[in-house]
Coordinates of C-alpha atoms in Angstrom, one line a residue:
A1 CA 77.9 23.3 126.8
C2 CA 75.0 25.5 125.5
R3 CA 73.3 22.8 123.4
N4 CA 70.0 21.2 124.4
P5 CA 70.6 19.5 127.8
K6 CA 69.7 15.9 128.5
N7 CA 70.2 16.0 132.2
E8 CA 70.3 18.3 135.2
K9 CA 74.0 18.9 134.9
F10 CA 73.7 20.3 131.4
K11 CA 70.7 22.4 132.5
A12 CA 72.9 24.1 135.1
K13 CA 75.7 24.8 132.7
N14 CA 73.2 26.2 130.2
Q15 CA 71.8 28.5 132.8
M16 CA 75.3 29.7 133.7
C17 CA 76.0 30.4 130.0
L18 CA 72.8 32.4 129.6
D19 CA 73.6 34.4 132.8
S20 CA 77.1 35.2 131.5
A21 CA 75.8 36.3 128.1
Y22 CA 73.2 38.6 129.7
F23 CA 75.8 40.1 132.1
L24 CA 78.2 40.9 129.2
F25 CA 75.3 42.4 127.1
K26 CA 74.3 44.6 130.0
V27 CA 77.9 45.8 130.6
F28 CA 78.5 46.7 126.9
Y29 CA 75.1 48.4 126.6
M30 CA 75.7 50.6 129.6
K31 CA 79.1 51.5 128.4
S32 CA 77.8 52.6 125.0
K33 CA 75.0 54.5 126.6
N34 CA 77.4 56.3 128.9
K35 CA 79.6 57.3 125.9
T36 CA 76.6 58.7 124.0
G37 CA 75.5 60.6 127.1
S38 CA 78.9 62.0 127.7
K39 CA 79.2 63.1 124.0
D40 CA 75.9 64.9 124.2
S41 CA 76.8 66.5 127.5
T42 CA 80.2 67.6 126.1
E43 CA 78.5 69.2 123.1
L44 CA 76.1 71.0 125.4
V45 CA 78.9 72.3 127.5
V46 CA 80.8 73.6 124.4
T47 CA 77.6 75.4 123.1
K48 CA 77.1 77.0 126.5
S49 CA 80.7 78.1 126.7
K50 CA 80.4 79.7 123.3
L51 CA 77.3 81.6 124.2
K52 CA 78.9 82.7 127.4
L53 CA 82.0 83.9 125.4
L54 CA 79.7 85.8 123.0
K55 CA 78.0 87.5 125.9
K56 CA 81.3 88.5 127.4
Q57 CA 82.5 89.9 124.1
K58 CA 79.3 91.7 123.0
A59 CA 81.0 95.0 123.2
L60 CA 83.6 93.9 120.6
I61 CA 80.8 92.4 118.5
F62 CA 79.0 95.7 118.5
M63 CA 82.2 97.5 117.6
S64 CA 82.7 95.2 114.6
V65 CA 79.2 95.7 113.2
P66 CA 80.1 99.0 111.3
F67 CA 83.1 97.4 109.6
V68 CA 81.1 94.3 108.6
L69 CA 78.4 96.6 107.1
Y70 CA 81.1 98.6 105.3
I71 CA 82.5 95.4 103.7
I72 CA 79.0 94.3 102.7
L73 CA 78.0 97.7 101.3
F74 CA 81.2 98.6 99.4
R75 CA 82.6 95.1 98.6
Y76 CA 79.6 92.8 98.0
V77 CA 76.7 95.0 96.9
P78 CA 78.7 96.5 93.9
L79 CA 79.1 92.9 92.6
W80 CA 75.6 93.3 91.2
G81 CA 77.2 95.6 88.6
W82 CA 79.1 92.6 87.2
T83 CA 75.9 91.7 85.3
M84 CA 76.8 94.4 82.8
A85 CA 79.6 92.3 81.4
F86 CA 77.0 89.7 80.3
Q87 CA 74.6 92.3 78.8
N88 CA 74.6 94.7 75.9
Y89 CA 74.2 97.3 78.6
K90 CA 72.4 100.5 77.9
P91 CA 72.0 103.0 80.8
S92 CA 68.7 104.2 79.4
K93 CA 67.1 100.7 79.9
S94 CA 66.1 99.0 83.1
F95 CA 67.7 95.8 84.3
F96 CA 64.9 93.6 82.9
D97 CA 65.0 95.3 79.5
Q98 CA 68.7 94.7 78.9
T99 CA 69.8 92.2 76.2
W100 CA 71.8 89.3 77.5
V101 CA 74.8 88.3 75.4
G102 CA 76.6 85.7 77.5
F103 CA 80.5 85.8 77.2
K104 CA 80.5 88.0 74.1
Y105 CA 82.5 90.8 75.6
F106 CA 85.0 88.5 77.3
K107 CA 85.8 87.0 73.9
E108 CA 86.1 90.4 72.3
L109 CA 88.8 91.3 74.7
F110 CA 91.1 88.8 73.0
Y111 CA 89.6 88.7 69.5
N112 CA 87.3 91.4 68.0
P113 CA 87.3 91.4 64.2
A114 CA 84.7 94.2 64.1
H115 CA 86.8 96.5 66.4
P116 CA 90.4 95.1 66.4
E117 CA 91.7 98.1 68.3
V118 CA 89.8 96.9 71.4
S119 CA 91.6 93.6 71.6
R120 CA 94.9 95.2 70.7
E121 CA 94.6 97.8 73.5
F122 CA 93.5 95.1 76.0
L123 CA 96.4 92.7 75.2
L124 CA 98.8 95.6 75.4
S125 CA 97.5 96.7 78.8
L126 CA 97.6 93.1 80.0
R127 CA 101.3 92.9 79.0
N128 CA 102.1 96.2 80.6
T129 CA 100.3 95.3 83.8
I130 CA 102.0 91.9 84.2
C131 CA 105.5 93.3 83.5
M132 CA 105.2 96.3 85.8
S133 CA 103.6 94.2 88.6
L134 CA 106.4 91.5 88.3
I135 CA 109.1 94.2 88.3
S136 CA 107.7 96.0 91.4
T137 CA 107.0 92.7 93.2
V138 CA 110.5 91.2 92.6
L139 CA 112.3 94.5 93.4
G140 CA 110.1 95.1 96.4
Y141 CA 110.7 91.6 97.9
I142 CA 114.4 91.6 97.4
T143 CA 115.0 95.1 98.7
A144 CA 112.7 94.6 101.7
I145 CA 114.3 91.4 102.8
I146 CA 117.8 92.8 102.4
L147 CA 117.0 96.0 104.3
A148 CA 115.3 94.0 107.1
V149 CA 118.3 91.7 107.4
F150 CA 120.7 94.7 107.6
M151 CA 118.6 96.5 110.1
N152 CA 118.4 93.3 112.2
E153 CA 122.2 93.2 112.2
V154 CA 122.7 96.8 113.3
K155 CA 123.6 97.0 117.0
S156 CA 123.2 100.7 117.4
I157 CA 119.6 101.4 118.5
A158 CA 119.9 105.1 117.4
A159 CA 121.1 104.2 113.9
K160 CA 118.4 101.5 113.5
R161 CA 115.6 104.0 114.5
F162 CA 117.0 106.6 112.1
V163 CA 117.0 104.1 109.2
Q164 CA 113.5 102.9 110.1
T165 CA 112.1 106.4 110.2
V166 CA 113.7 107.5 107.0
S167 CA 112.6 104.4 105.1
Y168 CA 109.0 104.4 106.5
L169 CA 108.2 108.0 105.8
P170 CA 107.7 107.8 102.0
H171 CA 104.9 105.2 102.6
F172 CA 102.7 107.9 104.1
L173 CA 103.0 110.2 101.0
S174 CA 100.2 110.0 98.4
W175 CA 101.0 108.8 94.9
I176 CA 100.2 112.3 93.6
I177 CA 103.0 113.8 95.7
V178 CA 105.4 110.9 94.8
T179 CA 104.8 111.2 91.0
G180 CA 105.3 115.0 91.3
L181 CA 108.7 114.4 93.1
V182 CA 109.7 111.9 90.4
A183 CA 108.7 114.3 87.6
N184 CA 110.9 117.0 89.2
V185 CA 113.8 114.7 89.9
L186 CA 113.8 113.4 86.3
S187 CA 113.0 116.7 84.6
V188 CA 115.0 117.7 81.5
E189 CA 115.4 121.3 82.6
D190 CA 116.4 121.3 86.2
G191 CA 116.1 117.6 87.3
I192 CA 118.8 116.6 89.8
I193 CA 119.5 113.3 88.0
N194 CA 120.2 115.0 84.7
N195 CA 122.3 117.7 86.4
I196 CA 124.5 115.0 88.1
L197 CA 124.9 113.1 84.8
L198 CA 125.9 116.2 82.9
K199 CA 128.4 117.4 85.5
M200 CA 130.0 113.9 85.7
G201 CA 130.3 113.9 81.9
L202 CA 128.3 110.7 81.5
V203 CA 125.9 112.3 79.0
N204 CA 126.2 115.1 76.5
S205 CA 122.6 116.3 76.7
P206 CA 119.8 115.8 79.2
V207 CA 118.1 112.4 79.1
Q208 CA 114.3 112.4 78.5
F209 CA 113.5 109.8 81.1
L210 CA 109.8 110.3 81.2
S211 CA 109.5 110.4 77.4
T212 CA 111.5 107.3 76.6
P213 CA 109.5 104.0 76.6
K214 CA 112.4 101.8 77.6
Y215 CA 112.9 103.7 80.9
F216 CA 109.2 103.7 82.0
W217 CA 109.0 100.3 83.6
H218 CA 112.3 100.8 85.5
I219 CA 111.1 104.2 86.8
T220 CA 107.8 102.7 88.1
G221 CA 109.6 99.8 89.7
W222 CA 112.2 101.8 91.6
T223 CA 109.7 104.4 92.6
Y224 CA 107.6 101.7 94.2
V225 CA 110.7 100.4 96.0
W226 CA 111.6 103.9 97.3
K227 CA 108.0 104.4 98.6
E228 CA 107.2 101.0 100.1
V229 CA 110.5 99.3 101.0
G230 CA 110.5 100.6 104.6
W231 CA 106.9 99.6 105.2
N232 CA 107.5 96.1 103.7
T233 CA 110.3 95.5 106.2
I234 CA 108.0 95.6 109.2
V235 CA 106.7 92.1 108.6
Y236 CA 110.2 90.6 108.2
L237 CA 111.5 92.4 111.2
G238 CA 108.6 91.1 113.3
A239 CA 109.4 87.6 112.0
M240 CA 113.0 87.9 113.0
T241 CA 112.2 88.8 116.6
A242 CA 110.7 85.3 116.9
I243 CA 114.0 83.6 116.1
D244 CA 115.6 82.1 119.2
P245 CA 118.8 84.1 120.2
C246 CA 120.4 80.8 121.4
L247 CA 120.8 79.8 117.8
Y248 CA 123.0 82.8 117.1
E249 CA 125.0 82.2 120.3
A250 CA 125.5 78.5 119.3
A251 CA 126.6 79.6 115.8
Q252 CA 129.0 82.2 117.4
I253 CA 130.6 79.4 119.5
D254 CA 131.0 77.3 116.3
G255 CA 132.9 80.1 114.7
C256 CA 130.2 81.3 112.2
G257 CA 130.5 84.9 110.9
R258 CA 127.6 87.3 110.2
L259 CA 127.0 86.1 106.7
R260 CA 126.8 82.5 107.8
K261 CA 124.4 83.4 110.6
I262 CA 122.2 85.3 108.1
W263 CA 122.3 82.4 105.6
H264 CA 121.7 79.5 108.0
I265 CA 119.6 81.1 110.8
T266 CA 118.0 84.4 109.8
L267 CA 116.7 83.5 106.3
P268 CA 115.5 80.1 107.3
G269 CA 113.8 81.7 110.4
I270 CA 111.7 84.0 108.2
K271 CA 111.2 81.5 105.4
A272 CA 107.5 80.9 106.3
T273 CA 106.8 84.6 106.3
I274 CA 108.5 85.0 102.9
I275 CA 106.3 82.2 101.4
I276 CA 103.1 83.6 102.9
M277 CA 103.9 87.1 101.5
M278 CA 104.7 85.6 98.1
I279 CA 101.3 83.7 98.1
M280 CA 99.5 87.0 98.9
S281 CA 101.4 88.8 96.2
A282 CA 100.4 86.1 93.6
G283 CA 96.8 87.3 94.1
H284 CA 97.8 90.9 93.0
I285 CA 99.7 90.2 89.8
L286 CA 97.1 92.0 87.8
D287 CA 96.7 94.8 90.4
S288 CA 99.5 97.0 89.1
N289 CA 99.5 100.4 90.7
F290 CA 97.0 102.7 89.0
E291 CA 98.0 106.2 90.0
M292 CA 101.7 106.1 89.2
P293 CA 101.5 104.9 85.5
Y294 CA 98.4 107.1 85.0
L295 CA 100.1 110.2 86.3
L296 CA 103.5 109.6 84.7
R297 CA 102.4 108.5 81.3
N298 CA 102.3 110.8 78.2
G299 CA 101.8 110.4 74.5
M300 CA 105.4 109.1 74.1
T301 CA 105.0 106.3 76.6
D302 CA 101.3 105.4 76.3
E303 CA 102.0 102.0 74.8
V304 CA 104.1 100.9 77.8
A305 CA 102.1 102.8 80.5
T306 CA 98.5 101.7 79.8
T307 CA 97.4 99.1 82.4
I308 CA 94.2 97.1 82.8
D309 CA 92.9 99.7 85.2
I310 CA 93.5 102.5 82.8
F311 CA 91.9 100.4 80.0
V312 CA 88.8 100.1 82.3
L313 CA 88.8 103.8 83.0
K314 CA 89.0 104.7 79.3
Y315 CA 86.3 102.3 78.1
G316 CA 84.0 102.8 81.0
F317 CA 84.1 106.6 81.6
K318 CA 85.4 108.0 78.3
L319 CA 83.9 105.7 75.7
F320 CA 80.9 104.7 77.8
D321 CA 81.4 101.0 76.8
F322 CA 80.4 99.7 80.2
S323 CA 80.1 96.1 79.2
T324 CA 83.7 95.9 77.8
A325 CA 85.1 97.7 80.9
T326 CA 83.2 95.5 83.3
A327 CA 84.4 92.3 81.4
A328 CA 88.0 93.5 81.7
G329 CA 87.6 94.1 85.4
I330 CA 86.1 90.7 86.0
F331 CA 88.8 89.0 84.0
K332 CA 91.5 90.7 86.2
N333 CA 89.9 89.6 89.4
A334 CA 89.3 86.1 88.2
V335 CA 92.9 85.7 87.2
N336 CA 94.1 87.0 90.5
I337 CA 91.9 84.5 92.4
I338 CA 93.2 81.6 90.2
L339 CA 96.8 82.6 90.7
L340 CA 96.3 82.9 94.5
V341 CA 94.7 79.4 94.6
I342 CA 97.5 77.9 92.4
A343 CA 100.3 79.5 94.6
N344 CA 98.6 78.3 97.8
T345 CA 98.2 74.7 96.3
I346 CA 101.9 74.6 95.3
A347 CA 103.0 75.7 98.7
K348 CA 100.7 73.1 100.3
K349 CA 102.0 70.2 98.2
S350 CA 105.6 71.3 98.8
G351 CA 105.0 71.1 102.6
E352 CA 105.4 74.9 103.1
E353 CA 103.3 77.4 104.9
R354 CA 100.1 78.4 103.2
L355 CA 97.1 80.7 103.6
I356 CA 94.4 78.0 103.5

């Protein structure tokens, strides 16, 4: 109908076709314009609302400024010192006069033919750090979850508060005090453990717990549990309060006992919290406690007590080998970050809760 007309009839139809096309074009153009305008207006409203919210919360922003400055000053500014790991660092020279050596000191941590004792000590400290950290982490998780479940099942408020108070208190003791208590308890002369073992006839002579290498990792692991188990239960108890009580009532009607309720309701209810805490712990595998092994070790247990932090302390402040000490510290942090990312990725691909 829109081809070249040969008569008046075709002219009229052609005009109608053009008018219809113009009308449709105008409708669609106006719609697209309105959409663009509404989008811009929405963005403007959101921006204004954000500025309005910032003005309302300016007191909170001012309160957070000191903490932000603290983080920048004590967490980010010291990262400048990491450059020592890539230099043949000499304190007497300025930064621009240092000799850059690349990854030399990182390689020497694992293989150093000129000074084999360096690589040997580092590999030994790496082994000790991983083993002590895994023991403390596993024991800490298992005991914290078990204690949290038991406390959740206790009906007596007085008994629950008593257990909470007794289990929380050791967390507020410094490691100096804790290691002193451990040394007294395990003492050969008047330690309560040796006295009990002797009176029960389980041993013929006092056991030298702190001088026997095979006991050292167990001592550090169970000491960590005693100090932190109560504090670690707080997160799990908080997660248990979010579980719907109707689930327990329905299970009670179906004839489930306490163990079945724990297995099918309580543990699945805190599963997300357990996974999140495990992911966070993966980023601290090489952050084995420094104070406890440092204060409990002696010449007899040095080979199983030296951790990466003690290695850094020795080479940085005793031997003044700042480059080697800094390289060891960077390696520890890099591995922790990689393990955290891997754990988070595994949780993500498994469809579980994750940090990022």
